[in-house]
Short mmCIF file of C-alpha atoms and ligand atoms in Angstrom, two decimals:
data_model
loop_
_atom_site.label_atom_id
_atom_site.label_comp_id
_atom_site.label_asym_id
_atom_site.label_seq_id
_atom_site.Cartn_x
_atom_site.Cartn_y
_atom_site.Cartn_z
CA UNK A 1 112.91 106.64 112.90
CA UNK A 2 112.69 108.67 109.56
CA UNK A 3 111.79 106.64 105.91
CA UNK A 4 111.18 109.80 104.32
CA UNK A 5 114.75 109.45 102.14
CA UNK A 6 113.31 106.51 100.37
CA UNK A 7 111.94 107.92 96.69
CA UNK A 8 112.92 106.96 93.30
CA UNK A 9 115.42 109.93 93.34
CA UNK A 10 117.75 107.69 95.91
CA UNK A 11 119.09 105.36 93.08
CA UNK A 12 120.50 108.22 91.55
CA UNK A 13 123.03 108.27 93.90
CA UNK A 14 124.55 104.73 92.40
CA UNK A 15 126.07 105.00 89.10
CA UNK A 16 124.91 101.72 88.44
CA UNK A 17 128.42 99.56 88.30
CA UNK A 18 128.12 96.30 90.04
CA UNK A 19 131.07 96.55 91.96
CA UNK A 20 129.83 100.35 93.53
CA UNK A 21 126.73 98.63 94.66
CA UNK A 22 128.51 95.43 96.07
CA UNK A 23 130.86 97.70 97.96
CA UNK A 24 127.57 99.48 99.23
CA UNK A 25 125.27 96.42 100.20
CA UNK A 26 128.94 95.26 102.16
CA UNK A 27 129.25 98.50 103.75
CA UNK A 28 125.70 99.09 105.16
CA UNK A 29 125.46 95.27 106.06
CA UNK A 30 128.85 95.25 107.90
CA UNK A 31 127.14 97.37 110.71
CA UNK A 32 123.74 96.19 111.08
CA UNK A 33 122.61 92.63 111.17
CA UNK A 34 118.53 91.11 111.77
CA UNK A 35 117.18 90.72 115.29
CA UNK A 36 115.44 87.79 113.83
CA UNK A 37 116.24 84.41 112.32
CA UNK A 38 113.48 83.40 110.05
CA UNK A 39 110.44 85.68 109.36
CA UNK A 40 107.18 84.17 109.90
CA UNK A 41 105.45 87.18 110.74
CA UNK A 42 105.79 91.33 110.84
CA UNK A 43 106.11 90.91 114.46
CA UNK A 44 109.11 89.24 114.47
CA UNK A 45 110.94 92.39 113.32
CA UNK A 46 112.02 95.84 115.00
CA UNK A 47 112.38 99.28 112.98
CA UNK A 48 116.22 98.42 112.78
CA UNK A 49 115.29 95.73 110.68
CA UNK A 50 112.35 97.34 108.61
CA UNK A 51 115.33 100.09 107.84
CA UNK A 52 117.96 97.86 107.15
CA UNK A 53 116.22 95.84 104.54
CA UNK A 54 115.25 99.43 102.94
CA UNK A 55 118.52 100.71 103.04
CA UNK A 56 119.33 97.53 100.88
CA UNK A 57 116.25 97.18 98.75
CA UNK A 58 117.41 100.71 97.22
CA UNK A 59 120.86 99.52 96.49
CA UNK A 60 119.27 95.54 95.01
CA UNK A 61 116.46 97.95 92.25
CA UNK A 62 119.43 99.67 90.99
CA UNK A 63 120.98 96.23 90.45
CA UNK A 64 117.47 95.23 89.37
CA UNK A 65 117.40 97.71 86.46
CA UNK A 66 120.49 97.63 85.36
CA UNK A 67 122.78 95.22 82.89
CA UNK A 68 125.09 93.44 85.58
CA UNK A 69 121.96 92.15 87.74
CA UNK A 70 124.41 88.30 88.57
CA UNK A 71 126.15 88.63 91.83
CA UNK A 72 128.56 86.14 93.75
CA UNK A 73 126.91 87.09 97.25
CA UNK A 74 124.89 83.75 97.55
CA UNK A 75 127.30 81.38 95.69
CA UNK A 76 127.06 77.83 97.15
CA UNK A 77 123.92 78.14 99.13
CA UNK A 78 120.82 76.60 98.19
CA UNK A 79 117.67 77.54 98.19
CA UNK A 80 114.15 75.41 98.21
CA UNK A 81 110.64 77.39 97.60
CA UNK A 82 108.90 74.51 99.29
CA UNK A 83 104.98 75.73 97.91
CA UNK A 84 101.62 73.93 98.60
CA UNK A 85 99.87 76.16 96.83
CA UNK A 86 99.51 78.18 93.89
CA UNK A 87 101.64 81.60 93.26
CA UNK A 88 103.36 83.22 90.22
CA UNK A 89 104.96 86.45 91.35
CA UNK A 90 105.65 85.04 95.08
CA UNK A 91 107.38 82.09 94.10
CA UNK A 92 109.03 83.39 90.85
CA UNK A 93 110.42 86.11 92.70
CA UNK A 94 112.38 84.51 95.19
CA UNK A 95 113.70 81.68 92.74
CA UNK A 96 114.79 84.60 90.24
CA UNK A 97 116.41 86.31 93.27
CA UNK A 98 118.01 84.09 94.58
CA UNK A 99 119.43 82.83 91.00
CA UNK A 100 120.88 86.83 90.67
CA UNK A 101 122.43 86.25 94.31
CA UNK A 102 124.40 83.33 93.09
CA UNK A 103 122.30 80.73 94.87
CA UNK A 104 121.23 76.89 93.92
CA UNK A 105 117.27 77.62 93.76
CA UNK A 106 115.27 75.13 93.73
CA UNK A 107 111.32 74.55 93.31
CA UNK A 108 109.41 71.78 95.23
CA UNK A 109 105.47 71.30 94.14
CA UNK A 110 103.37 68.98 96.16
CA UNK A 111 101.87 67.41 92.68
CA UNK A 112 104.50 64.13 92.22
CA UNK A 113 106.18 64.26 95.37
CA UNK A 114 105.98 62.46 98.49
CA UNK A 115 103.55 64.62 99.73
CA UNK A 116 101.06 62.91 97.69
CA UNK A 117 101.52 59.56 99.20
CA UNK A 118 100.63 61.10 102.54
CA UNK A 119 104.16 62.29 104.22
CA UNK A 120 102.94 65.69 106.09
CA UNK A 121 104.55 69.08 105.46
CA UNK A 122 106.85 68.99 108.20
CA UNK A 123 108.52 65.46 107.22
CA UNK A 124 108.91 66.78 103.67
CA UNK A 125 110.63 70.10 105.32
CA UNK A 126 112.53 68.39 108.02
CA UNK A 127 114.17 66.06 104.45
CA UNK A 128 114.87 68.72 102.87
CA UNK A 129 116.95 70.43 105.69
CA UNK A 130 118.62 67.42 105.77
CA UNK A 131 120.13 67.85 102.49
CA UNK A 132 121.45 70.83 104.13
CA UNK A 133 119.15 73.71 102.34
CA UNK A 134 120.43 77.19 103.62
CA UNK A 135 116.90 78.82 103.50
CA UNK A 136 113.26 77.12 102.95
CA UNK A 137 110.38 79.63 101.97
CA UNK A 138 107.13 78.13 103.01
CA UNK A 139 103.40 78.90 101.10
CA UNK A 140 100.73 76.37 102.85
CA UNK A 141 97.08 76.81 103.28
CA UNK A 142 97.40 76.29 106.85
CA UNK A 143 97.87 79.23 109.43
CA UNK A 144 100.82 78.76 111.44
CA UNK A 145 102.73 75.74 109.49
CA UNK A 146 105.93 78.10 109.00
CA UNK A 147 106.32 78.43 111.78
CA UNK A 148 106.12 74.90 113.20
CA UNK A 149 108.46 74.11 110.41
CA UNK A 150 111.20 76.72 111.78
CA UNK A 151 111.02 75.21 115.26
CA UNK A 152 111.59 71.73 113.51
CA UNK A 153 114.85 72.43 111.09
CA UNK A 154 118.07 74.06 111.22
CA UNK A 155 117.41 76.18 108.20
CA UNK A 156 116.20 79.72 108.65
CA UNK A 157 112.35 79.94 107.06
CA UNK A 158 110.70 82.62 105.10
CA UNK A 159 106.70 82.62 105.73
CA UNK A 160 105.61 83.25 102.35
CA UNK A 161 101.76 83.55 102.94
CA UNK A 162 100.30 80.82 105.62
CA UNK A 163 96.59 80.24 105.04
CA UNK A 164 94.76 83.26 106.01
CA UNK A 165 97.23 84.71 108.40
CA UNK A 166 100.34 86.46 107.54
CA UNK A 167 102.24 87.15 104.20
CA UNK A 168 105.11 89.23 105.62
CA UNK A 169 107.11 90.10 102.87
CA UNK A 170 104.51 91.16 100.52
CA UNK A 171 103.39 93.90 103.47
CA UNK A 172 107.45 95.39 104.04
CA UNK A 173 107.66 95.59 100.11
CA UNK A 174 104.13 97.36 100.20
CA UNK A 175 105.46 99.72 103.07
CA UNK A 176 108.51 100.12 101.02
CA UNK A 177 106.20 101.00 97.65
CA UNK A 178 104.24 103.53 99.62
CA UNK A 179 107.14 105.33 100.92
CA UNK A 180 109.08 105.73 97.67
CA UNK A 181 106.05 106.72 95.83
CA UNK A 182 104.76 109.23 98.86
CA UNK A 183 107.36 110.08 101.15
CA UNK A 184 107.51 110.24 104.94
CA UNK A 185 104.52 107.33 106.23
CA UNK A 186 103.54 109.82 109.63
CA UNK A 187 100.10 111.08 108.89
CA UNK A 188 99.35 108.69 105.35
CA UNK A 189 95.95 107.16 105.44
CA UNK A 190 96.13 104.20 103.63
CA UNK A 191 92.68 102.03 102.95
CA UNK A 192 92.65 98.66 102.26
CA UNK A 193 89.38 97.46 100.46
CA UNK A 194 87.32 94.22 100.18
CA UNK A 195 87.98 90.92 100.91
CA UNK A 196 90.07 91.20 104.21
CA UNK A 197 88.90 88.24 105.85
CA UNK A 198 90.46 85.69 104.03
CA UNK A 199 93.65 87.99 103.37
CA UNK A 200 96.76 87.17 105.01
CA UNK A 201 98.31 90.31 102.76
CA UNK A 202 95.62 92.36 105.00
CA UNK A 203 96.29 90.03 107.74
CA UNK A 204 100.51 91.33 107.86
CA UNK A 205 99.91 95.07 106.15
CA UNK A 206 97.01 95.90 109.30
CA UNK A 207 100.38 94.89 111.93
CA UNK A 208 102.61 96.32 109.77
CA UNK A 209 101.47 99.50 108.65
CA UNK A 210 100.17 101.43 111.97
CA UNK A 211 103.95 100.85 113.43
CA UNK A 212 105.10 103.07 111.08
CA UNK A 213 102.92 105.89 111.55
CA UNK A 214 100.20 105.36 108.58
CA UNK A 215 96.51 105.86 109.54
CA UNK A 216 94.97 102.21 108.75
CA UNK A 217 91.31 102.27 107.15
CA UNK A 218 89.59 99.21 106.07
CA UNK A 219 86.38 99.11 103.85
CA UNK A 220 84.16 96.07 102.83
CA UNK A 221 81.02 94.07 102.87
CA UNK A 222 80.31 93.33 106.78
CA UNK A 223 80.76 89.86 105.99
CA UNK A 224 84.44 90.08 104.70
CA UNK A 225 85.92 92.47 107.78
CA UNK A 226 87.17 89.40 110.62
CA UNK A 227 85.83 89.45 114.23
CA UNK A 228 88.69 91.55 116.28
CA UNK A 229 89.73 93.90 113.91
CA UNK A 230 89.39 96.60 115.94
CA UNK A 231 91.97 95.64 117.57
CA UNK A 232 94.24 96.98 114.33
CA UNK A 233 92.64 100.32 113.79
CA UNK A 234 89.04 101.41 114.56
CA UNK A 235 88.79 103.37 111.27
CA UNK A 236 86.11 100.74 109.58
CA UNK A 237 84.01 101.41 106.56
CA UNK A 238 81.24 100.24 104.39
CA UNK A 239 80.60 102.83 101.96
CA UNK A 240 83.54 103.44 100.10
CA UNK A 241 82.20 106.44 98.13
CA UNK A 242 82.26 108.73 101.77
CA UNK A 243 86.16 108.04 102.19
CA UNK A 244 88.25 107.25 98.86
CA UNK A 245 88.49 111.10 98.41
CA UNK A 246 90.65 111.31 101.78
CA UNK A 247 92.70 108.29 101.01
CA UNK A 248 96.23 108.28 99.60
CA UNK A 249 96.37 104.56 99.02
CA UNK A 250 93.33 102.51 98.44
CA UNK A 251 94.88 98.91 98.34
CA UNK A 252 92.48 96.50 96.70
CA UNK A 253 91.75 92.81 97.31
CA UNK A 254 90.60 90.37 94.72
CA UNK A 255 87.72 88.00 96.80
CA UNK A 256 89.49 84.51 97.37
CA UNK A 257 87.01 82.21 96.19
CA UNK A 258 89.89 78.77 96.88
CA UNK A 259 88.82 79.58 100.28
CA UNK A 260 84.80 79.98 100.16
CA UNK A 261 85.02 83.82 100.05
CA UNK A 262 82.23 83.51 97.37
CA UNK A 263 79.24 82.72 100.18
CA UNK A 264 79.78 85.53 101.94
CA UNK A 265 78.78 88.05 99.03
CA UNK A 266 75.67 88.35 96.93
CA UNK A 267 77.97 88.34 93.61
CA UNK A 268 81.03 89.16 92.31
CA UNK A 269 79.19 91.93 90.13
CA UNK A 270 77.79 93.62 93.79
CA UNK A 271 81.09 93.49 95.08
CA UNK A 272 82.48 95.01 92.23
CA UNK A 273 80.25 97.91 92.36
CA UNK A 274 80.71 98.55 95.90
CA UNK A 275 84.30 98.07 96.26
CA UNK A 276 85.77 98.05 92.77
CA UNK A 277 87.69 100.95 91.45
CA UNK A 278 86.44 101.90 88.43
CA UNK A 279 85.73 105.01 85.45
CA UNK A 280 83.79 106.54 88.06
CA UNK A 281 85.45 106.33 91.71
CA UNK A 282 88.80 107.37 89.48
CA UNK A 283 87.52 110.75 89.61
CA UNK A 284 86.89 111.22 93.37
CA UNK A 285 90.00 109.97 95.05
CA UNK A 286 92.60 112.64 95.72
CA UNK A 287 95.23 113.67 92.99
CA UNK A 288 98.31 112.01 93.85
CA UNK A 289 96.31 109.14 95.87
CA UNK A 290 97.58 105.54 94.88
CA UNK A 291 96.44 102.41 94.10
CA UNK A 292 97.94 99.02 94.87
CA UNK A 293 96.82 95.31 94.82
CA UNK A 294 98.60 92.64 95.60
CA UNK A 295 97.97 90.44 92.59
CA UNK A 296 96.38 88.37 91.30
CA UNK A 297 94.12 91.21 90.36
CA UNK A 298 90.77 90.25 89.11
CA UNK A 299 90.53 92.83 86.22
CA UNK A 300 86.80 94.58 85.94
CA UNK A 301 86.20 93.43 89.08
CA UNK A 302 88.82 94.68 91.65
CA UNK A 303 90.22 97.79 89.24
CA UNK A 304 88.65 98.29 85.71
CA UNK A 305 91.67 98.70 82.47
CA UNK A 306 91.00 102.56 82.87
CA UNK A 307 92.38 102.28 86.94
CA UNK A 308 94.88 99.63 86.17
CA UNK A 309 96.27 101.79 83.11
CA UNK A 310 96.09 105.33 84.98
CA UNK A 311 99.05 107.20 86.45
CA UNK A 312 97.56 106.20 90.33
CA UNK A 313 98.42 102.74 89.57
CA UNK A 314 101.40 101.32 91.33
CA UNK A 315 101.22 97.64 90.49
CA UNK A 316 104.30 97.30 88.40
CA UNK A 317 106.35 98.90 91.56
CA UNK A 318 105.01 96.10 93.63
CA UNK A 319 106.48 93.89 91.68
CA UNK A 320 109.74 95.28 91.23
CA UNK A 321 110.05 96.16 94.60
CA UNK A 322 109.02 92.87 96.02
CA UNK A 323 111.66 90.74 94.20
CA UNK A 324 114.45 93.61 95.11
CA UNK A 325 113.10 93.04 99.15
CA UNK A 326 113.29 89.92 98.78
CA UNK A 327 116.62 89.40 98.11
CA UNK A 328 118.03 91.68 100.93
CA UNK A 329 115.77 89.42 102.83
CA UNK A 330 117.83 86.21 101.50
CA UNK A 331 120.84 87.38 101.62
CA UNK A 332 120.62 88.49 105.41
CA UNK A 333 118.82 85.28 106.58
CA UNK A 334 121.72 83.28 104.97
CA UNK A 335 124.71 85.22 104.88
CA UNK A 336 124.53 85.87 108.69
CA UNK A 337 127.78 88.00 110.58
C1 NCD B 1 98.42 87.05 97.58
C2 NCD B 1 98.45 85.76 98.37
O1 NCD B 1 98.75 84.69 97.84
O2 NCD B 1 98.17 85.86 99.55
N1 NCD B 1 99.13 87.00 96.39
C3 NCD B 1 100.48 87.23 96.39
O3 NCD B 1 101.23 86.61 97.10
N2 NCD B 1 100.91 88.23 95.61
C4 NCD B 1 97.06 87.60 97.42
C5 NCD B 1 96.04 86.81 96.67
O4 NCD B 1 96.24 85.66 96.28
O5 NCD B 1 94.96 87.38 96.47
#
């Protein structure tokens, strides 16, 4: 399967009126459906899907950009980011999106709710589907929780970053950022640097990523690569000074010290100089090499002002891209044929 038509050029194509792109998202959805019925992790989708929600990410960033972003698709349905911990572009993202589809968003936080009197996550998610929510998205600090909620409730859930395993979206908007900023994915090597143990943005980008053709490199401290990797790629690195030059994405990870990421390195300053980009490492990677991070970035640490401000960066398309995904994603889930 070819992703090689999906670069900035493509949104050319709308003229930007609402109603074209309405008539568009109908069209391409009237033929194609998901093979899946909540996403809790990369694996749960086929190439079908990873094109579908492509083809309609394109159509959502013209939307995105333009004047009329309100649309009717979602009207009626509600929505409940149900979040146990912390996120700003996660969680404003899909409440933002799913306001511009029409929907009832709503945004649960653990601090004054039930939760603090001791009800456990799947009580408070089985009460909520009883108030008949059409879609729950799900951020816990436990590994697998989304997906014992989905087996509990009627709604379909979104996984949107369980403990230290998966973060699914986050790695198809990432796919979708590389492609529109470099093309076809056959033959890309993409590098993702630091802190991958405790990443569950490395943990869905390292099953993601080799399915669609991209060489997968990891670099960092000994300490932060997990036991098994290999089983992902066996391109693993230390020293990222040999390989940046051969890279065309280096994605950076900040170190996640909520989860004790801080013992396993001498300092934040070492890791910095061994896996940070900054004035220096800018001038050996390749020329149209890019970075990306999944944010929060730690700035000086992760990427210095002088790699966050240059050309390579590709932060701000993140973003964008991820709250465009995101609402093909909600709209599909919900809106089922
Ligand atoms: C990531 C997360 O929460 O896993 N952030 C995000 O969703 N954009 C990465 C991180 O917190 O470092």
């Amino acid at each position: 399967m070819s992703f090689a038509a999906y670069k900035q050029a493509d949104l050319e194509k709308f003229s930007g009126d609402g109603a074209e792109i309405e008539n568009y998202l109908r069209q391409v959805r009237a033929s194609r459906n998901l093979s899946f019925t909540s996403l809790i992790s990369v694996d749960d989708l086929n190439m079908e899907d990873v094109k579908l929600l492509f083809d309609l990410t394109v159509a959502f960033k013209k939307l995105a950009v333009s004047d009329r972003k309100k649309l009717s698709l979602l009207r009626g349905k509600s929505i409940i980011n149900l979040f146990f911990e912390n996120s700003t572009r996660t969680k404003t993202s899909f409440e933002l999106g799913g306001k511009h589809l029409g929907a009832d968003t709503i945004n649960f936080s653990e601090k004054g709710s039930s939760a603090e009197k001791g009800e456990t996550v799947g009580d408070t998610a089985k009460t909520l589907d009883d108030m008949a929510a059409d879609l729950i998205i799900c951020r816990n600090s436990q590994a697998g929780m989304p997906y014992l909620i989905a087996r509990e409730i009627d709604a379909p859930v979104i996984n949107a970053g369980d403990g230290r395993h998966e973060h699914p979206t986050q790695a198809l908007f990432d796919a979708f950022t590389i492609c529109e900023n470099l093309g076809d994915f056959s033959g890309l090597k993409v590098c993702i640097v630091g802190d991958i143990l405790h990443s569950r943005v490395a943990g869905s980008l390292m099953r993601l990523l080799p399915r669609l053709g991209i060489e997968l490199h990891l670099c960092g401290p000994a300490t932060l690569l997990p036991e098994g990797v290999d089983q992902f790629t066996k391109n693993i690195h230390y020293d990222l000074d040999k390989i940046i030059g051969e890279m065309d994405v280096i994605y950076s990870l900040r170190v996640q010290s909520e989860r004790d990421a801080m013992r396993y390195i001498p300092s934040k300053r070492e890791y910095s100089k061994n896996y940070g980009i900054g004035v220096r490492r800018l001038g050996l990677v390749k020329q149209n090499a890019i970075f990306m991070h999944p944010g929060p970035v730690i700035r000086e640490v992760d990427l210095s002002s002088e790699a966050l401000g240059s050309s390579h960066c590709k932060i701000d398309d993140q973003v964008t891209n991820g709250f465009c995904l995101r609402m093909a994603l909600m709209w599909l889930l919900i809106d089922r044929i």
